[in-house]
Coordinates of C-alpha atoms in Angstrom, one line a residue:
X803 CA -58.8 -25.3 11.0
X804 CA -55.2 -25.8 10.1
X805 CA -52.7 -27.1 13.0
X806 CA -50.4 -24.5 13.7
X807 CA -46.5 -26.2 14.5
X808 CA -44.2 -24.9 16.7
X809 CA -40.4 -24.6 15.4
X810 CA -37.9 -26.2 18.1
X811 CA -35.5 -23.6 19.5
X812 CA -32.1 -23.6 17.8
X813 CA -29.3 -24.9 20.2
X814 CA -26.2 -23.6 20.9
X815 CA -24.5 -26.2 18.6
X816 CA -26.8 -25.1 15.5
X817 CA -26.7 -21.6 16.3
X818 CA -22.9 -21.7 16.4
X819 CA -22.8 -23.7 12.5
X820 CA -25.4 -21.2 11.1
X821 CA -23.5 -17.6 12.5
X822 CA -20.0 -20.0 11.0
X823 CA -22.1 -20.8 7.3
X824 CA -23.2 -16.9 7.4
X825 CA -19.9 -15.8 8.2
X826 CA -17.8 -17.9 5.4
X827 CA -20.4 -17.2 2.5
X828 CA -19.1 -15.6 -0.4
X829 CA -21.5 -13.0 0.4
X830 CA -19.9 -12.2 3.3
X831 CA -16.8 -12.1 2.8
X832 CA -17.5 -9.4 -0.5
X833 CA -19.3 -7.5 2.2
X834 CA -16.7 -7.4 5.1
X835 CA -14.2 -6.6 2.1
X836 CA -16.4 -3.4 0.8
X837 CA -16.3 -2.9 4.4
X838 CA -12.8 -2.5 5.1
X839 CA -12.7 0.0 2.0
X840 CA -14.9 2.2 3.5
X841 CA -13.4 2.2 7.3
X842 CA -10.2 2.9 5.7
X843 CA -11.7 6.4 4.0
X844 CA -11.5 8.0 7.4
X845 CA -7.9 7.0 7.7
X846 CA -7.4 9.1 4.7
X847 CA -8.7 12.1 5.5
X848 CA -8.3 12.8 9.0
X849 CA -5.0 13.7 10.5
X850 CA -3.7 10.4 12.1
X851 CA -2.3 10.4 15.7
X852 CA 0.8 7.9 15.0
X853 CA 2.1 9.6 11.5
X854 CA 1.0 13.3 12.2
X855 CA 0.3 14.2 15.9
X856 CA 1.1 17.8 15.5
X857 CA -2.1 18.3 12.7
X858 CA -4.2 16.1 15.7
X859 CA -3.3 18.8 18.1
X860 CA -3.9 21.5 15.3
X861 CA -7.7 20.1 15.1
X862 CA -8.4 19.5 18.4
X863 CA -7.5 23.3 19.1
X864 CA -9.7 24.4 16.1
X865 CA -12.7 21.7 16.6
X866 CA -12.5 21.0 20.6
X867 CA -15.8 19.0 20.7
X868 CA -15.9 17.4 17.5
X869 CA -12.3 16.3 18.2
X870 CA -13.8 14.5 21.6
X871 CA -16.1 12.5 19.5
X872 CA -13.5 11.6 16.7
X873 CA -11.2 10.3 19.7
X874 CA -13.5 8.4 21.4
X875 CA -14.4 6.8 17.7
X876 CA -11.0 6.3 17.5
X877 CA -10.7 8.2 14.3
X878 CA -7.6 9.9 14.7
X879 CA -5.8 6.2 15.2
X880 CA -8.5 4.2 12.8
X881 CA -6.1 1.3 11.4
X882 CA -5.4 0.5 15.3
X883 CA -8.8 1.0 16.2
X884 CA -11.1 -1.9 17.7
X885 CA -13.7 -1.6 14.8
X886 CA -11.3 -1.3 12.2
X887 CA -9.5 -4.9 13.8
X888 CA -12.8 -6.5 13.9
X889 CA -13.4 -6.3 10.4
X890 CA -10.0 -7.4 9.4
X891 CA -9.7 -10.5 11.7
X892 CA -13.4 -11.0 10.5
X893 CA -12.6 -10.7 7.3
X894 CA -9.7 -12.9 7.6
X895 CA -11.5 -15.9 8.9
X896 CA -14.2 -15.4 6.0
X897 CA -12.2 -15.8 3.7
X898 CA -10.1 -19.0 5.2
X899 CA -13.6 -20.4 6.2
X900 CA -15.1 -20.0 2.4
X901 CA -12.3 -20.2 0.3
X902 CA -10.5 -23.5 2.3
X903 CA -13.1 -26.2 1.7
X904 CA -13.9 -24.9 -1.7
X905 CA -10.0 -25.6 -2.6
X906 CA -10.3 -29.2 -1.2
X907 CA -13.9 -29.8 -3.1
X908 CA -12.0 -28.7 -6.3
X909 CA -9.3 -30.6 -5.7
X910 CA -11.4 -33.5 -5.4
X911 CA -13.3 -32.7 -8.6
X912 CA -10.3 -32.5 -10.5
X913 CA -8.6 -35.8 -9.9
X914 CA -12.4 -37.4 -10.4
X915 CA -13.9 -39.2 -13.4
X916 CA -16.4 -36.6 -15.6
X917 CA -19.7 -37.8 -15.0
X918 CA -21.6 -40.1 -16.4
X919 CA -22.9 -39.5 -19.7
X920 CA -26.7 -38.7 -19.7
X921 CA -29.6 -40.4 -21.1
X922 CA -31.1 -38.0 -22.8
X923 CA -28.5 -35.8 -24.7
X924 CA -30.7 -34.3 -27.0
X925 CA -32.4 -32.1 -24.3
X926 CA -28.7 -30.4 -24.5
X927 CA -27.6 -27.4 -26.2
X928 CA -25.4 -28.0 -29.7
X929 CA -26.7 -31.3 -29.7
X930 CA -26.1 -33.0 -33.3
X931 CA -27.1 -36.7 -34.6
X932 CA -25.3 -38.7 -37.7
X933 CA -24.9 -41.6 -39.1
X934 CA -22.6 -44.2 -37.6
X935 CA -18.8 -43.5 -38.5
X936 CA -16.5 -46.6 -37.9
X937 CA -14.0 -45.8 -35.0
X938 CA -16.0 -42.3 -34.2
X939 CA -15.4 -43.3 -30.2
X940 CA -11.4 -44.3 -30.8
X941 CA -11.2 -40.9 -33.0
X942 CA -13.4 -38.8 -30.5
X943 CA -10.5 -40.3 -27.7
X944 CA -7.9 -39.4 -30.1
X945 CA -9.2 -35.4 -30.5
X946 CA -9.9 -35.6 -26.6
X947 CA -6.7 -36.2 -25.7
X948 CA -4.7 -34.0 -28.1
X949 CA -7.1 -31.1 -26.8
X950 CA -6.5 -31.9 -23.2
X951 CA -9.9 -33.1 -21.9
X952 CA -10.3 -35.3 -19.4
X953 CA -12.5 -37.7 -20.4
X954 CA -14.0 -41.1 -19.2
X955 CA -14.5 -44.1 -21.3
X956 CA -18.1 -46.0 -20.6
X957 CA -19.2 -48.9 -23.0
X958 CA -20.6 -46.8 -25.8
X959 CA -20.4 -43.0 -25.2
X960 CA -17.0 -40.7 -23.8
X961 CA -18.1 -38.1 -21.7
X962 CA -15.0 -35.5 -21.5
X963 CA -14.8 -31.9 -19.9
X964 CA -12.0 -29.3 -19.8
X965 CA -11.9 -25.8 -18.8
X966 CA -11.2 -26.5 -14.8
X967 CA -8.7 -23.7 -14.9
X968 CA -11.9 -21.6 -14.3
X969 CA -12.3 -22.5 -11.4
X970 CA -8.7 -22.7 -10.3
X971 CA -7.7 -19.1 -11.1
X972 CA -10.7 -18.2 -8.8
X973 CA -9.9 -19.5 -5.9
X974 CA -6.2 -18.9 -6.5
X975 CA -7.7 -15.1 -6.2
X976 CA -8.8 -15.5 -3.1
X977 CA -6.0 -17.4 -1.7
X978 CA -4.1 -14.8 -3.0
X979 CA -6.5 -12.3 -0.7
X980 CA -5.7 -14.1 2.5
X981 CA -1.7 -14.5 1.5
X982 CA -1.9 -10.6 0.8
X983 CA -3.8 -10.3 4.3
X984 CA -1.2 -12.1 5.9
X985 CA 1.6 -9.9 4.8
X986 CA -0.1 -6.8 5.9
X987 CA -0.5 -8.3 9.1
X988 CA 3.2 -9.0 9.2
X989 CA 4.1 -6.1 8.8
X990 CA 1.9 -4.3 10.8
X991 CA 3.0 -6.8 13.9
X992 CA 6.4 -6.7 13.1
X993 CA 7.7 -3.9 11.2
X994 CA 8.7 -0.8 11.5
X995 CA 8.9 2.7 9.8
X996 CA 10.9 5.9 10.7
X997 CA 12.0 9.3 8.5
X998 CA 15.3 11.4 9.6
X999 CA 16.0 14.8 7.7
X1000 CA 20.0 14.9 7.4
X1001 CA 21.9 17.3 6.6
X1002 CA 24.9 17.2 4.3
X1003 CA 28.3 16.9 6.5
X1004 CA 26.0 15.6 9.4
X1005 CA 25.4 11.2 10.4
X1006 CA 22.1 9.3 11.2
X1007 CA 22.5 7.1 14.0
X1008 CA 19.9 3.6 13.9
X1009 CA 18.1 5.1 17.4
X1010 CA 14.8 5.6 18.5
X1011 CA 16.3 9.5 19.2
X1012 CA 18.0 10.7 15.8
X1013 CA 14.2 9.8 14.1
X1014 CA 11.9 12.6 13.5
X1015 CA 9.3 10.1 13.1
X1016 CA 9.3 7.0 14.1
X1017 CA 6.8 3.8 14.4
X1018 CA 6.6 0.1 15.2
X1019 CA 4.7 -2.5 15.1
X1020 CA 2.2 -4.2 17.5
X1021 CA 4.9 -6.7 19.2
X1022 CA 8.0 -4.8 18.0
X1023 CA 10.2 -2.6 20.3
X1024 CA 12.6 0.3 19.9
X1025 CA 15.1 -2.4 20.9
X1026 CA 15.5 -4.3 17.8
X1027 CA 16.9 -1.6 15.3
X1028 CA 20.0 -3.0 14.0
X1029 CA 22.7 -0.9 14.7
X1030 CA 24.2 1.6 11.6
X1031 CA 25.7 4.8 11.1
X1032 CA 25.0 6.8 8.1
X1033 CA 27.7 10.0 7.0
X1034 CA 25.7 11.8 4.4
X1035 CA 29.1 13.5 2.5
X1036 CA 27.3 14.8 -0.5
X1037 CA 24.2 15.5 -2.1
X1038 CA 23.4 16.0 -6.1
X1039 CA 20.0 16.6 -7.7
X1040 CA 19.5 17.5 -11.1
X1041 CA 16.9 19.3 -12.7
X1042 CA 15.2 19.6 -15.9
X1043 CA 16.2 23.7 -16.8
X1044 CA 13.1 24.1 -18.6
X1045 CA 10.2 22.4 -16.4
X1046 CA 12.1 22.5 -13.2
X1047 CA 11.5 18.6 -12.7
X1048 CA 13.9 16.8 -11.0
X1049 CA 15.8 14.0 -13.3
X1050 CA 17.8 12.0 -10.7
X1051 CA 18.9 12.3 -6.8
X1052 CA 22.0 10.8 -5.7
X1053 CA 23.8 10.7 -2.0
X1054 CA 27.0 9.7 -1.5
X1055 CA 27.6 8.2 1.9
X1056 CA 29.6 6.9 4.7
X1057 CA 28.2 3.6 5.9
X1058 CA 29.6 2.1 9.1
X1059 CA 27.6 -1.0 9.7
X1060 CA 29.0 -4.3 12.2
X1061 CA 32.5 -2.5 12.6
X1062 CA 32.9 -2.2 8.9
X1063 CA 33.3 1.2 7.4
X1064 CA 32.5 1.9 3.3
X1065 CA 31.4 4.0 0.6
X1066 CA 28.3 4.2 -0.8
X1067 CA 25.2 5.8 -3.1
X1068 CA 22.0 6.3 -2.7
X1069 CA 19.5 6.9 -5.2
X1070 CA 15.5 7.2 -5.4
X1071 CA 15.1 3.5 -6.8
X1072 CA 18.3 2.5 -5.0
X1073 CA 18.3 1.8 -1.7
X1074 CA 20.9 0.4 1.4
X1075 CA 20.2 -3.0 3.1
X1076 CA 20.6 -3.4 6.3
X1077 CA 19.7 -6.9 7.0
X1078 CA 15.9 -7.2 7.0
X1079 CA 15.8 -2.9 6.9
X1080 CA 15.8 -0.6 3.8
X1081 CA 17.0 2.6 3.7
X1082 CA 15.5 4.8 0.9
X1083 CA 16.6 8.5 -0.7
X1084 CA 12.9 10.3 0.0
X1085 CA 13.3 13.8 -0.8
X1086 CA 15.3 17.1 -0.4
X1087 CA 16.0 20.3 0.7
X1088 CA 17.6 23.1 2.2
X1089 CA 18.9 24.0 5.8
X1090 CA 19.9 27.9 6.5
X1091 CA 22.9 28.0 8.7
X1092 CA 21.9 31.0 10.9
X1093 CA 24.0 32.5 13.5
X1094 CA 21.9 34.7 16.3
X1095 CA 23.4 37.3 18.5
X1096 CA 21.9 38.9 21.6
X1097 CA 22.4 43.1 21.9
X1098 CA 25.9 42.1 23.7
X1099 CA 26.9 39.9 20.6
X1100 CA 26.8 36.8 22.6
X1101 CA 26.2 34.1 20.3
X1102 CA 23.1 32.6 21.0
X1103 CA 22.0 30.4 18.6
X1104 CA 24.0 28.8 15.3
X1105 CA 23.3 25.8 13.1
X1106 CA 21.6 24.8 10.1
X1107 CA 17.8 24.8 10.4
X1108 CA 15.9 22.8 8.2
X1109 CA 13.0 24.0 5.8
X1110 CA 10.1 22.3 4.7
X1111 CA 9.4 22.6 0.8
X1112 CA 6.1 23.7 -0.5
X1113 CA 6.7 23.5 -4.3
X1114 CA 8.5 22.1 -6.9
X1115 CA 11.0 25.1 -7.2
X1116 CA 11.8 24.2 -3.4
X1117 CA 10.1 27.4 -1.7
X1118 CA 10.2 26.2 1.7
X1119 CA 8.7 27.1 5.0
X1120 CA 10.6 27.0 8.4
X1121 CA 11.3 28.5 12.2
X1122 CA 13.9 29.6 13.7
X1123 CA 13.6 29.1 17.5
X1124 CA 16.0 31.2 20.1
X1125 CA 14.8 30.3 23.5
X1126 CA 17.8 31.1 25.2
X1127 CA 17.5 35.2 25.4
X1128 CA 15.1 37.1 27.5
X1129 CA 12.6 37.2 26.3
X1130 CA 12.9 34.5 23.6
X1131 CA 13.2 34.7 20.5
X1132 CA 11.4 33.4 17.0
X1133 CA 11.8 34.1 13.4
X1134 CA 8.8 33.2 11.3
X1135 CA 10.9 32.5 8.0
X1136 CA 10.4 31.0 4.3
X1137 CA 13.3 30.6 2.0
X1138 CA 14.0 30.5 -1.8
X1139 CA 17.1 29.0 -3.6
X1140 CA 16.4 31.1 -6.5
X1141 CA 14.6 34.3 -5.6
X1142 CA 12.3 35.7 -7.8
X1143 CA 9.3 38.5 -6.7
X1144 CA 6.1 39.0 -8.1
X1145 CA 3.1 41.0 -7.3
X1146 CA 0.8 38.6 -6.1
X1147 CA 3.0 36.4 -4.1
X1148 CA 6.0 38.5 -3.3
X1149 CA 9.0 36.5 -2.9
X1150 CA 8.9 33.0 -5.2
X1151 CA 11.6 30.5 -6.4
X1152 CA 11.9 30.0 -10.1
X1153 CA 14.1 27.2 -10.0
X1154 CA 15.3 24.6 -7.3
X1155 CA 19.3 24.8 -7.3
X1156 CA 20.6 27.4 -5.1
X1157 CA 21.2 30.2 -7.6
X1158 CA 20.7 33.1 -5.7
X1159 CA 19.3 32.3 -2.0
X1160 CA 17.6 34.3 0.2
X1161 CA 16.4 33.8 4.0
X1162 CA 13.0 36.1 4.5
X1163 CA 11.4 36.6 8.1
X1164 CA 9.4 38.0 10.5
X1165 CA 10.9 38.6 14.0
X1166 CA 8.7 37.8 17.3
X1167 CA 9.3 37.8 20.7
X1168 CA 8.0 36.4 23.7
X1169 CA 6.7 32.9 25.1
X1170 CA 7.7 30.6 22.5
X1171 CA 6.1 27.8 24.6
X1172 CA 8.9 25.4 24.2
X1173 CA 8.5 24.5 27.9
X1174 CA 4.8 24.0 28.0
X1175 CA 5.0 20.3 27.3
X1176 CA 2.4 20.3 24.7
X1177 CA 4.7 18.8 21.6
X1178 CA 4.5 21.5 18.8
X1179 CA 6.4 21.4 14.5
X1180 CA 10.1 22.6 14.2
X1181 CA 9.2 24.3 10.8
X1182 CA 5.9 26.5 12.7
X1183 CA 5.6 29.4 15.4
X1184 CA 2.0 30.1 17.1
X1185 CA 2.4 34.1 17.1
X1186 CA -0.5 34.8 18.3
X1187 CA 0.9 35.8 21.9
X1188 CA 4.1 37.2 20.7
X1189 CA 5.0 40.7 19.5
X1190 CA 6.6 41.0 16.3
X1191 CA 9.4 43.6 16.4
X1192 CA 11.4 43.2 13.1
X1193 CA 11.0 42.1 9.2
X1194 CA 13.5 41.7 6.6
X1195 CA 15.5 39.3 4.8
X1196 CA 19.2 38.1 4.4
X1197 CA 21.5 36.6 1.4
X1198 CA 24.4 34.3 2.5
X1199 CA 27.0 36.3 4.7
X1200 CA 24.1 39.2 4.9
X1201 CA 23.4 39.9 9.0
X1202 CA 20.2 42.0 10.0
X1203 CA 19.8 44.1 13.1
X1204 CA 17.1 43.8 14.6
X1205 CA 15.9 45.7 18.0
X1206 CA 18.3 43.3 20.8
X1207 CA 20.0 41.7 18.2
X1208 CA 21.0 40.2 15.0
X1209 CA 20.9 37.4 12.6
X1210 CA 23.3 36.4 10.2
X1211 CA 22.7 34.0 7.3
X1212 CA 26.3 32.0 7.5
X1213 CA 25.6 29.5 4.3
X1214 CA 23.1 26.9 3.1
X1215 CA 23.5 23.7 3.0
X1216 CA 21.0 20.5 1.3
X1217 CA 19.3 18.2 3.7
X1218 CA 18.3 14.5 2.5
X1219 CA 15.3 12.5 4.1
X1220 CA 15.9 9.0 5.0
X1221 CA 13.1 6.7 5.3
X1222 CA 13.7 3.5 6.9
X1223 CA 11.7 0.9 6.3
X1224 CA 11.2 -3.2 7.9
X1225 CA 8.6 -4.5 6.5
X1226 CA 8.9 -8.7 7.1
X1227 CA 5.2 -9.0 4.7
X1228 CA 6.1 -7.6 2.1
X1229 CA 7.2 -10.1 0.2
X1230 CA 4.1 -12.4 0.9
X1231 CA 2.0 -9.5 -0.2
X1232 CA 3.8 -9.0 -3.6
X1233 CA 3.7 -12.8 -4.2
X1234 CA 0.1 -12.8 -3.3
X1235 CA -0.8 -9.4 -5.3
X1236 CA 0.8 -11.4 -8.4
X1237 CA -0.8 -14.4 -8.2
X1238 CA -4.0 -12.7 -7.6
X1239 CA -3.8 -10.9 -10.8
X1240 CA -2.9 -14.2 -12.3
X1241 CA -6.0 -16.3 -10.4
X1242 CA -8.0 -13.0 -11.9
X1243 CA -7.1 -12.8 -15.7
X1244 CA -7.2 -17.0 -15.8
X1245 CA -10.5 -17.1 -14.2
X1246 CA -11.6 -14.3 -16.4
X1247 CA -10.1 -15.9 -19.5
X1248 CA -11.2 -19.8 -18.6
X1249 CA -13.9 -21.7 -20.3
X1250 CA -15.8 -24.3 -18.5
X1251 CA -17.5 -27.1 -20.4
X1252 CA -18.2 -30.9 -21.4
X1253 CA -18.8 -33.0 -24.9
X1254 CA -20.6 -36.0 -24.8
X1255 CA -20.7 -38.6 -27.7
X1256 CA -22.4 -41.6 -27.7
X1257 CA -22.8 -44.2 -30.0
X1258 CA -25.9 -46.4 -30.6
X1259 CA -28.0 -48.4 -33.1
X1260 CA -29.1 -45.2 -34.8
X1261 CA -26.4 -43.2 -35.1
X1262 CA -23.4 -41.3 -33.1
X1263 CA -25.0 -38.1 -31.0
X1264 CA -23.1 -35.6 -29.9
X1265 CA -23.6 -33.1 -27.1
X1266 CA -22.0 -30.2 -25.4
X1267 CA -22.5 -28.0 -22.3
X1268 CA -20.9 -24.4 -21.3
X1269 CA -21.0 -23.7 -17.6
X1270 CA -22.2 -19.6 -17.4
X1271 CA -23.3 -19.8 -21.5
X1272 CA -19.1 -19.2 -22.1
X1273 CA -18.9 -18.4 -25.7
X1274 CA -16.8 -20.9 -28.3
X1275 CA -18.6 -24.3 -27.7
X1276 CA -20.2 -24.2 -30.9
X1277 CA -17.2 -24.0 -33.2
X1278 CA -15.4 -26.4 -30.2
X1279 CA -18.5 -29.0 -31.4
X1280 CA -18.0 -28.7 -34.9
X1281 CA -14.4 -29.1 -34.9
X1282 CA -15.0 -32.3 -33.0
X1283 CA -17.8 -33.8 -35.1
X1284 CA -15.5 -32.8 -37.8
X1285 CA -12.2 -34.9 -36.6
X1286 CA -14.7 -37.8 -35.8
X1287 CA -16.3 -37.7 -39.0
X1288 CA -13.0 -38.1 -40.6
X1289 CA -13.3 -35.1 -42.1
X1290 CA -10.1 -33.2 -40.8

């Protein structure tokens, strides 16, 4: 009967280094990465609550319960979620914890001596014996050292190796990771990122305020925006006639920045520095300038309303909100630079320039629900408690009456969208994306492997090794028994 041993209990000090050796295993870290690919799917296709709030509202009004469940998963605000922070900072300390002491026990490797030459070389692969050639271990030196091997010297054999680059480019990858994960962590603590639609003739002001969106990072406040005024004087985009694709945006500008006052350009690959903030040209379009009279002609509304595009020929969507009449007033409207109708769509743009505009609508009236408190988009109406008393459609200086009042369509003017951008990582995560594409192709492209020769009574023998069965030591071999031969 065999004696059956009991295993002693792990302690708290050897439960704590295995969970550390499981978590910084290569394994492990290749998991938690995969990991973070996956959490970041829902991010991509559900409506997020800090870039899009309006679509959150949208689906919580159209999916009530599974809306409940997605919030309290935090899948409406997954990259600030708790899960979503575990697996980074997880991943973040795997990857310190397994790459780290790898780089110091390659470091170490590299400024040691190869090791010792073994006995039995023959059990090797592209193993080779001749007949003793005079000087073979001061030539086999010679062709060591002109192909940059590192090589040690024993009384009758030269064992040499090369190819540590291998090794190098591999770990630079991964350093490269955790320099890339540092950057994105940067910016996610410290930056910021906001969009303002402009109009031409109107100015952006650096506050919270003048942003239509606007969002900072973890242990950055509305406080810190440098202080700039923008004066968007003109606007020029140029499309291809044929395709309708756009060939090149430009916006000339007034920039007031510390007291200082001067003219500039933006472009789509050109944009203004404010210190450590970027302001970038992001896209186009037009705002109506509508002026709305009540049945007495009061003006009631009048301004430039801007519409969101939906195509490339700039069809664009938009509303026109009038809550000071009784009862108030909405105009459900689209609007095409270059009208064109056809039979399936009605009223289409066939090109984006303003060529021959046109302001179509539907009129509504009733509880626009601006005073609800429940946020709601500038460019959408929710009709379905309002009456619609009117249709039609207006050309610049056209007016249509409509039952208690009228609309006139004064002129159209472009608007500009103006992203600004702090982002204090980026730069460590472009330095670490290239040198992780430079760690990748040299690891891919290094060869790891060793030559021994070793002269005795009998002969020279020669030997060689490839780490991972890397292709090229044979003809490596044969070029070396060459030069020691004396033949080349």
């Amino acid at each position: 009967m065999t004696e059956q041993r009991e295993l002693p209990e792990l302690g708290f000090v050897a439960l704590s280094r295995y969970a550390w050796r499981q978590l910084t295993s290569m394994r492990t870290a290749l998991i938690l990465l995969m990991l973070m690919g996956v959490a970041a799917i829902p991010g991509s296709l559900i409506p997020q609550r800090p870039i899009n709030p309006m679509a959150v509202r949208d689906f919580f009004s159209s999916n009530p319960e599974l809306a409940r469940w997605y919030d309290r998963a935090s899948l409406f605000e997954v990259y600030a979620s708790p899960w979503f922070s575990a697996i980074y900072i997880l991943l973040f300390i795997s990857l310190i914890g397994c790459v780290l002491p790898r780089s110091v026990e390659h470091y170490k490797a590299m400024l040691a001596k190869p090791p010792a030459t073994p006995k039995n070389l023959a059990r090797l692969a592209h193993y080779e014996n001749f007949s003793t050639t005079p000087g073979a271990l001061e030539r086999a030196s010679t062709w060591f050292r002109k192909n940059r091997f590192r090589f040690r010297v024993e009384e009758n054999s030269i064992s040499a190796e090369k190819g540590y680059l291998r090794e190098t480019g591999n770990l630079l990858f991964h350093l490269s990771l955790i320099l890339i994960l540092i950057g994105v962590s940067f910016g996610s603590l410290f930056g910021m990122n906001g969009y303002a639609i402009v109009n031409v003739g109107e100015r952006f002001i650096n506050v919270p305020t003048t942003y239509d969106s606007l969002s900072f990072g973890k242990l950055k406040s509305d406080n810190s925006l440098q202080p700039f005024q923008i004066n968007v004087d003109k606007f020029d985009a140029k499309y291809d006639p044929r395709t309708s694709a756009p060939l090149d945006y430009t916006a000339w500008v007034t920039v007031t920045d510390e007291g200082k006052t001067r003219k500039q350009t933006i472009k789509v690959n050109k944009p203004l520095t404010f210190g450590n903030a970027r302001v970038y040209l992001q896209a186009n379009g037009y705002s109506p300038v509508v002026t709305v009279r009540d049945e007495l002609k009061n003006v009631v509304f009048q301004g430039p309303v801007p519409f969101l595009p939906q195509d490339g020929n700039l069809r664009s969507i938009g509303a026109i909100k009038v809550p000071d009449v009784q009862p108030s007033i909405g105009f459900v409207a689209s609007f095409v630079p270059t009208n064109a109708r056809t039979t399936s769509q009605g009223a289409v743009s066939i090109y984006p320039e303003l060529l021959d505009p046109k302001l179509l609508f539907s009129i509504w009236e009733g509880d626009l629900g601006l005073d609800s408190g429940v946020p709601q988009s500038v460019y959408k109406i929710d009709t379905s408690t309002l009456k619609q008393i009117g249709l039609g459609s207006v050309k610049p200086g056209d007016t249509y009456n409509y039952p208690g009042g009228s609309i006139t369509l004064e002129t159209v003017l472009p608007w500009v969208n103006l992203q600004v951008v702090q982002d204090p990582g980026k730069s460590y995560a472009l330095i670490g994306a290239i040198l992780a594409i430079a760690g990748l192709l040299t690891s891919l492209y290094g060869r790891r492997r060793r030559i021994w020769i070793r002269v005795t009574d009998s002969g020279v023998e020669v030997a060689g090794l490839a780490k991972n069965s890397a292709p090229g030591l044979e003809v490596e071999v044969d070029k070396f028994i060459s030069f020691v031969k004396g033949e080349r």
